[in-house]
Amino acid sequence: MRRFVIWMYAPDTPHWSMPEWSFERIRGALDPEWEIESVRVALEATGDGVRVTPPELLQAVADAEVYCGWGIRRDVFLAARKLRWFHSGAAGARNSLFEEMRESDVIFTNSAGMYADSLADHAMAGILYFVRGLDLAVRAQREREWVQSALNSPRSPLHAAPAAGEVAGASLGIIGYGGIGSALGRRAHAVGMRVQAIRRTVGPKPPELDRLDAPDRLPELLASSDFVALTAPETPETKGLLGAAELARMKPGAVLINLARGTLVDEAALVRALEGGHLRGAMLDVFRMEPLPSRHPLWGLENVLITPHVGGTSARFWERETDLIVRNISRYQRGDPLENRVDKARGY
């Protein structure tokens, strides 16, 4: 029998736990010569993988041809001696690209794009939060203050950068125009924003974009955008992408939105840019260290909106994820190329 093993079981965290209906759909997509197993040991997941490997998983994958999980740890990969295809429920690939994986002929697919809609909605929420001065309203509500005069004043966010109180006509720069970036670009264009983006391979410009450039045009994007959204994967080229110099090039009064990975931004430099008033604010869903330490200065900044790496959380995720796995099972059984195959050299 050919073995298909799944470890996506987290009964206390529904977002990380494959529903029974999803498992049954996957079972039904497999030809009769397959045996499928769901490892029923609760996992502790991070954004890109799991923290601890249970011995039950090592035993289960020993003769598995296919393994689905939240990333794959090196010890699991080495134990899975017959592995030919690994699918990750995570969008990021960083933690699974250890040397043995990179040098192997194991097919690696991930879930890039499955989180695109929820992350794009999350980014739009952040844009509207700052455009409408909701950070000031939330602060005033906490203090039970009626701040109508302050919000109507010429210096309030409703009259100043970014966007002077209306999202239409504001400029959005998107760094990384894959599934998440393009979902955000379409939404921003639909509400009247001017949208520009950079990506590694330029190609034809999608209709929702005003400009599409290569990474060497990053300084121009930073200088001309009211909002800058990071949606690029973490690679050697993108780590530390926005340091002190890049943040200083951003348009005065601009807002930074990070939905990518915390390592793309110099957090100390970001704190200085926010405290000094060069940036209007930041919405951050990802951080260099997670959970974000309680003493981190970002917690104390009133012009920062922090969400705990939940931008991709959505009840609809498992519909999209199951559809992807089922489509790829059909392709795998026919010997066709799989969707969402990770380029191990590029890292995404």
mmCIF file of C-alpha atoms in Angstrom, residues 7 41-58 70-77:
data_model
loop_
_atom_site.group_PDB
_atom_site.id
_atom_site.type_symbol
_atom_site.label_atom_id
_atom_site.label_comp_id
_atom_site.label_asym_id
_atom_site.label_seq_id
_atom_site.Cartn_x
_atom_site.Cartn_y
_atom_site.Cartn_z
ATOM 1 C CA TRP A 7 -0.492 15.767 10.784
ATOM 2 C CA VAL A 41 -1.441 14.028 18.436
ATOM 3 C CA ALA A 42 -2.091 17.678 19.257
ATOM 4 C CA LEU A 43 0.464 19.977 17.663
ATOM 5 C CA GLU A 44 1.921 23.302 18.731
ATOM 6 C CA ALA A 45 2.176 25.354 15.554
ATOM 7 C CA THR A 46 3.976 28.566 14.677
ATOM 8 C CA GLY A 47 3.494 30.579 11.493
ATOM 9 C CA ASP A 48 5.765 28.302 9.471
ATOM 10 C CA GLY A 49 5.853 25.003 11.302
ATOM 11 C CA VAL A 50 5.656 23.130 14.575
ATOM 12 C CA ARG A 51 7.787 23.375 17.676
ATOM 13 C CA VAL A 52 8.064 19.740 18.741
ATOM 14 C CA THR A 53 8.005 16.439 16.844
ATOM 15 C CA PRO A 54 6.040 13.676 18.615
ATOM 16 C CA PRO A 55 7.400 10.111 18.324
ATOM 17 C CA GLU A 56 4.053 8.987 16.890
ATOM 18 C CA LEU A 57 4.679 11.170 13.828
ATOM 19 C CA LEU A 58 8.167 9.778 13.238
ATOM 20 C CA TRP A 70 2.464 22.634 9.015
ATOM 21 C CA GLY A 71 5.956 22.750 7.597
ATOM 22 C CA ILE A 72 8.324 19.827 7.996
ATOM 23 C CA ARG A 73 11.048 19.559 10.586
ATOM 24 C CA ARG A 74 14.398 18.077 9.652
ATOM 25 C CA ASP A 75 13.941 15.047 11.915
ATOM 26 C CA VAL A 76 10.619 14.241 10.234
ATOM 27 C CA PHE A 77 12.154 14.576 6.781
#
